[in-house]
């Protein structure tokens, strides 16, 4: 039901939805380490809800191509910017000017 060009966006948004809106489903999977009927029902309901919202959002906007840098994997948390020491920054400027 998901167009091929939207699969990566679907996967990314699904993980985000489960992490933020349905953390109990993921916690149940982690703690029980099996998909019993209760977990299956929770997961099925969460997927159904997510899929409806995802498809409605796709109908409102043009799909954006997936970024290749993650190769289809779940994106990692944003990394804090690290300020370069002055001597390193200066060396980089020297290389650029040559």
mmCIF file with all atom_site columns, C-alpha atoms in Angstrom:
data_model
loop_
_atom_site.group_PDB
_atom_site.id
_atom_site.type_symbol
_atom_site.label_atom_id
_atom_site.label_alt_id
_atom_site.label_comp_id
_atom_site.label_asym_id
_atom_site.label_entity_id
_atom_site.label_seq_id
_atom_site.pdbx_PDB_ins_code
_atom_site.Cartn_x
_atom_site.Cartn_y
_atom_site.Cartn_z
_atom_site.occupancy
_atom_site.B_iso_or_equiv
_atom_site.pdbx_formal_charge
_atom_site.auth_seq_id
_atom_site.auth_comp_id
_atom_site.auth_asym_id
_atom_site.auth_atom_id
_atom_site.pdbx_PDB_model_num
ATOM 1  C CA . UNK A 1 1  ? 0.000  0.000   0.000  1.00 0.00 ? 1  UNK A CA 1
ATOM 2  C CA . UNK A 1 2  ? 3.056  2.302   0.188  1.00 0.00 ? 2  UNK A CA 1
ATOM 3  C CA . UNK A 1 3  ? 4.662  3.494   -3.035 1.00 0.00 ? 3  UNK A CA 1
ATOM 4  C CA . UNK A 1 4  ? 8.276  2.387   -3.438 1.00 0.00 ? 4  UNK A CA 1
ATOM 5  C CA . UNK A 1 5  ? 9.539  5.979   -3.447 1.00 0.00 ? 5  UNK A CA 1
ATOM 6  C CA . UNK A 1 6  ? 7.850  6.524   -0.053 1.00 0.00 ? 6  UNK A CA 1
ATOM 7  C CA . UNK A 1 7  ? 9.143  3.435   1.770  1.00 0.00 ? 7  UNK A CA 1
ATOM 8  C CA . UNK A 1 8  ? 12.072 5.163   3.472  1.00 0.00 ? 8  UNK A CA 1
ATOM 9  C CA . UNK A 1 9  ? 9.918  8.073   4.606  1.00 0.00 ? 9  UNK A CA 1
ATOM 10 C CA . UNK A 1 10 ? 7.308  5.565   5.843  1.00 0.00 ? 10 UNK A CA 1
ATOM 11 C CA . UNK A 1 11 ? 9.931  3.652   7.837  1.00 0.00 ? 11 UNK A CA 1
ATOM 12 C CA . UNK A 1 12 ? 11.458 6.801   9.315  1.00 0.00 ? 12 UNK A CA 1
ATOM 13 C CA . UNK A 1 13 ? 8.089  8.238   10.283 1.00 0.00 ? 13 UNK A CA 1
ATOM 14 C CA . UNK A 1 14 ? 6.907  4.891   11.685 1.00 0.00 ? 14 UNK A CA 1
ATOM 15 C CA . UNK A 1 15 ? 9.870  4.666   14.061 1.00 0.00 ? 15 UNK A CA 1
ATOM 16 C CA . UNK A 1 16 ? 9.297  8.254   15.122 1.00 0.00 ? 16 UNK A CA 1
ATOM 17 C CA . UNK A 1 17 ? 5.568  7.580   15.670 1.00 0.00 ? 17 UNK A CA 1
ATOM 18 C CA . UNK A 1 18 ? 6.239  4.463   17.744 1.00 0.00 ? 18 UNK A CA 1
ATOM 19 C CA . UNK A 1 19 ? 8.947  6.189   19.797 1.00 0.00 ? 19 UNK A CA 1
ATOM 20 C CA . UNK A 1 20 ? 6.838  9.277   20.519 1.00 0.00 ? 20 UNK A CA 1
ATOM 21 C CA . UNK A 1 21 ? 3.217  8.129   20.432 1.00 0.00 ? 21 UNK A CA 1
ATOM 22 C CA . UNK A 1 22 ? 3.254  4.421   21.230 1.00 0.00 ? 22 UNK A CA 1
ATOM 23 C CA . UNK A 1 23 ? 6.312  3.726   23.405 1.00 0.00 ? 23 UNK A CA 1
ATOM 24 C CA . UNK A 1 24 ? 4.373  1.032   25.293 1.00 0.00 ? 24 UNK A CA 1
ATOM 25 C CA . UNK A 1 25 ? 4.301  -1.139  22.175 1.00 0.00 ? 25 UNK A CA 1
ATOM 26 C CA . UNK A 1 26 ? 8.071  -1.055  21.789 1.00 0.00 ? 26 UNK A CA 1
ATOM 27 C CA . UNK A 1 27 ? 8.571  -1.559  25.523 1.00 0.00 ? 27 UNK A CA 1
ATOM 28 C CA . UNK A 1 28 ? 6.291  -4.618  25.478 1.00 0.00 ? 28 UNK A CA 1
ATOM 29 C CA . UNK A 1 29 ? 8.311  -6.102  22.607 1.00 0.00 ? 29 UNK A CA 1
ATOM 30 C CA . UNK A 1 30 ? 11.583 -5.416  24.429 1.00 0.00 ? 30 UNK A CA 1
ATOM 31 C CA . UNK A 1 31 ? 10.476 -6.827  27.778 1.00 0.00 ? 31 UNK A CA 1
ATOM 32 C CA . UNK A 1 32 ? 8.443  -9.831  26.595 1.00 0.00 ? 32 UNK A CA 1
ATOM 33 C CA . UNK A 1 33 ? 10.845 -10.666 23.763 1.00 0.00 ? 33 UNK A CA 1
ATOM 34 C CA . UNK A 1 34 ? 7.986  -12.319 21.906 1.00 0.00 ? 34 UNK A CA 1
ATOM 35 C CA . UNK A 1 35 ? 4.917  -11.289 19.984 1.00 0.00 ? 35 UNK A CA 1
ATOM 36 C CA . UNK A 1 36 ? 2.095  -12.716 22.041 1.00 0.00 ? 36 UNK A CA 1
ATOM 37 C CA . UNK A 1 37 ? -1.531 -11.904 21.183 1.00 0.00 ? 37 UNK A CA 1
ATOM 38 C CA . UNK A 1 38 ? -1.565 -8.778  23.352 1.00 0.00 ? 38 UNK A CA 1
ATOM 39 C CA . UNK A 1 39 ? 1.569  -7.338  21.727 1.00 0.00 ? 39 UNK A CA 1
ATOM 40 C CA . UNK A 1 40 ? 0.346  -8.286  18.249 1.00 0.00 ? 40 UNK A CA 1
ATOM 41 C CA . UNK A 1 41 ? -2.939 -6.479  18.873 1.00 0.00 ? 41 UNK A CA 1
ATOM 42 C CA . UNK A 1 42 ? -1.151 -3.364  20.170 1.00 0.00 ? 42 UNK A CA 1
ATOM 43 C CA . UNK A 1 43 ? 1.240  -3.376  17.228 1.00 0.00 ? 43 UNK A CA 1
ATOM 44 C CA . UNK A 1 44 ? -1.536 -3.948  14.682 1.00 0.00 ? 44 UNK A CA 1
ATOM 45 C CA . UNK A 1 45 ? -3.581 -1.057  16.105 1.00 0.00 ? 45 UNK A CA 1
ATOM 46 C CA . UNK A 1 46 ? -0.540 1.243   16.149 1.00 0.00 ? 46 UNK A CA 1
ATOM 47 C CA . UNK A 1 47 ? 0.353  0.341   12.551 1.00 0.00 ? 47 UNK A CA 1
ATOM 48 C CA . UNK A 1 48 ? -3.212 0.908   11.386 1.00 0.00 ? 48 UNK A CA 1
ATOM 49 C CA . UNK A 1 49 ? -3.335 4.339   13.059 1.00 0.00 ? 49 UNK A CA 1
ATOM 50 C CA . UNK A 1 50 ? 0.068  5.320   11.702 1.00 0.00 ? 50 UNK A CA 1
ATOM 51 C CA . UNK A 1 51 ? -0.686 4.129   8.189  1.00 0.00 ? 51 UNK A CA 1
ATOM 52 C CA . UNK A 1 52 ? -3.907 6.163   7.999  1.00 0.00 ? 52 UNK A CA 1
ATOM 53 C CA . UNK A 1 53 ? -2.084 9.316   9.148  1.00 0.00 ? 53 UNK A CA 1
ATOM 54 C CA . UNK A 1 54 ? 0.858  8.661   6.829  1.00 0.00 ? 54 UNK A CA 1
ATOM 55 C CA . UNK A 1 55 ? -1.347 8.186   3.778  1.00 0.00 ? 55 UNK A CA 1
ATOM 56 C CA . UNK A 1 56 ? -3.336 11.323  4.575  1.00 0.00 ? 56 UNK A CA 1
ATOM 57 C CA . UNK A 1 57 ? -0.087 13.282  4.876  1.00 0.00 ? 57 UNK A CA 1
ATOM 58 C CA . UNK A 1 58 ? 1.199  11.859  1.583  1.00 0.00 ? 58 UNK A CA 1
ATOM 59 C CA . UNK A 1 59 ? -1.957 12.964  -0.182 1.00 0.00 ? 59 UNK A CA 1
ATOM 60 C CA . UNK A 1 60 ? -1.440 16.533  1.054  1.00 0.00 ? 60 UNK A CA 1
ATOM 61 C CA . UNK A 1 61 ? 2.193  16.908  0.030  1.00 0.00 ? 61 UNK A CA 1
ATOM 62 C CA . UNK A 1 62 ? 4.554  15.698  -2.638 1.00 0.00 ? 62 UNK A CA 1
ATOM 63 C CA . UNK A 1 63 ? 6.801  12.840  -1.488 1.00 0.00 ? 63 UNK A CA 1
ATOM 64 C CA . UNK A 1 64 ? 10.355 13.848  -0.752 1.00 0.00 ? 64 UNK A CA 1
ATOM 65 C CA . UNK A 1 65 ? 13.147 11.562  -1.902 1.00 0.00 ? 65 UNK A CA 1
ATOM 66 C CA . UNK A 1 66 ? 14.901 9.669   0.855  1.00 0.00 ? 66 UNK A CA 1
ATOM 67 C CA . UNK A 1 67 ? 18.377 10.799  1.755  1.00 0.00 ? 67 UNK A CA 1
ATOM 68 C CA . UNK A 1 68 ? 21.035 8.286   0.834  1.00 0.00 ? 68 UNK A CA 1
ATOM 69 C CA . UNK A 1 69 ? 23.343 8.995   3.777  1.00 0.00 ? 69 UNK A CA 1
ATOM 70 C CA . UNK A 1 70 ? 21.540 6.511   6.065  1.00 0.00 ? 70 UNK A CA 1
ATOM 71 C CA . UNK A 1 71 ? 21.156 3.783   3.427  1.00 0.00 ? 71 UNK A CA 1
ATOM 72 C CA . UNK A 1 72 ? 17.593 3.143   4.562  1.00 0.00 ? 72 UNK A CA 1
ATOM 73 C CA . UNK A 1 73 ? 18.547 2.705   8.215  1.00 0.00 ? 73 UNK A CA 1
ATOM 74 C CA . UNK A 1 74 ? 16.881 4.470   11.088 1.00 0.00 ? 74 UNK A CA 1
ATOM 75 C CA . UNK A 1 75 ? 18.533 7.867   11.484 1.00 0.00 ? 75 UNK A CA 1
ATOM 76 C CA . UNK A 1 76 ? 20.716 8.359   14.512 1.00 0.00 ? 76 UNK A CA 1
ATOM 77 C CA . UNK A 1 77 ? 20.113 11.077  17.070 1.00 0.00 ? 77 UNK A CA 1
ATOM 78 C CA . UNK A 1 78 ? 21.459 14.494  16.070 1.00 0.00 ? 78 UNK A CA 1
ATOM 79 C CA . UNK A 1 79 ? 25.042 14.945  17.125 1.00 0.00 ? 79 UNK A CA 1
ATOM 80 C CA . UNK A 1 80 ? 26.094 18.143  18.928 1.00 0.00 ? 80 UNK A CA 1
ATOM 81 C CA . UNK A 1 81 ? 28.322 20.429  16.935 1.00 0.00 ? 81 UNK A CA 1
ATOM 82 C CA . UNK A 1 82 ? 31.908 20.290  18.053 1.00 0.00 ? 82 UNK A CA 1
ATOM 83 C CA . UNK A 1 83 ? 33.820 23.507  17.925 1.00 0.00 ? 83 UNK A CA 1
ATOM 84 C CA . UNK A 1 84 ? 37.249 23.126  16.367 1.00 0.00 ? 84 UNK A CA 1
ATOM 85 C CA . UNK A 1 85 ? 40.222 24.330  18.401 1.00 0.00 ? 85 UNK A CA 1
ATOM 86 C CA . UNK A 1 86 ? 41.685 27.555  17.037 1.00 0.00 ? 86 UNK A CA 1
ATOM 87 C CA . UNK A 1 87 ? 44.872 25.866  15.826 1.00 0.00 ? 87 UNK A CA 1
ATOM 88 C CA . UNK A 1 88 ? 42.904 23.253  13.855 1.00 0.00 ? 88 UNK A CA 1
ATOM 89 C CA . UNK A 1 89 ? 40.609 25.851  12.327 1.00 0.00 ? 89 UNK A CA 1
ATOM 90 C CA . UNK A 1 90 ? 43.624 27.940  11.318 1.00 0.00 ? 90 UNK A CA 1
ATOM 91 C CA . UNK A 1 91 ? 45.306 24.939  9.684  1.00 0.00 ? 91 UNK A CA 1
ATOM 92 C CA . UNK A 1 92 ? 42.177 24.252  7.676  1.00 0.00 ? 92 UNK A CA 1
ATOM 93 C CA . UNK A 1 93 ? 42.096 27.855  6.456  1.00 0.00 ? 93 UNK A CA 1
ATOM 94 C CA . UNK A 1 94 ? 45.767 27.631  5.504  1.00 0.00 ? 94 UNK A CA 1
ATOM 95 C CA . UNK A 1 95 ? 45.097 24.510  3.395  1.00 0.00 ? 95 UNK A CA 1
ATOM 96 C CA . UNK A 1 96 ? 42.159 26.150  1.655  1.00 0.00 ? 96 UNK A CA 1
ATOM 97 C CA . UNK A 1 97 ? 44.175 29.235  0.717  1.00 0.00 ? 97 UNK A CA 1
ATOM 98 C CA . UNK A 1 98 ? 46.910 27.191  -0.986 1.00 0.00 ? 98 UNK A CA 1
#
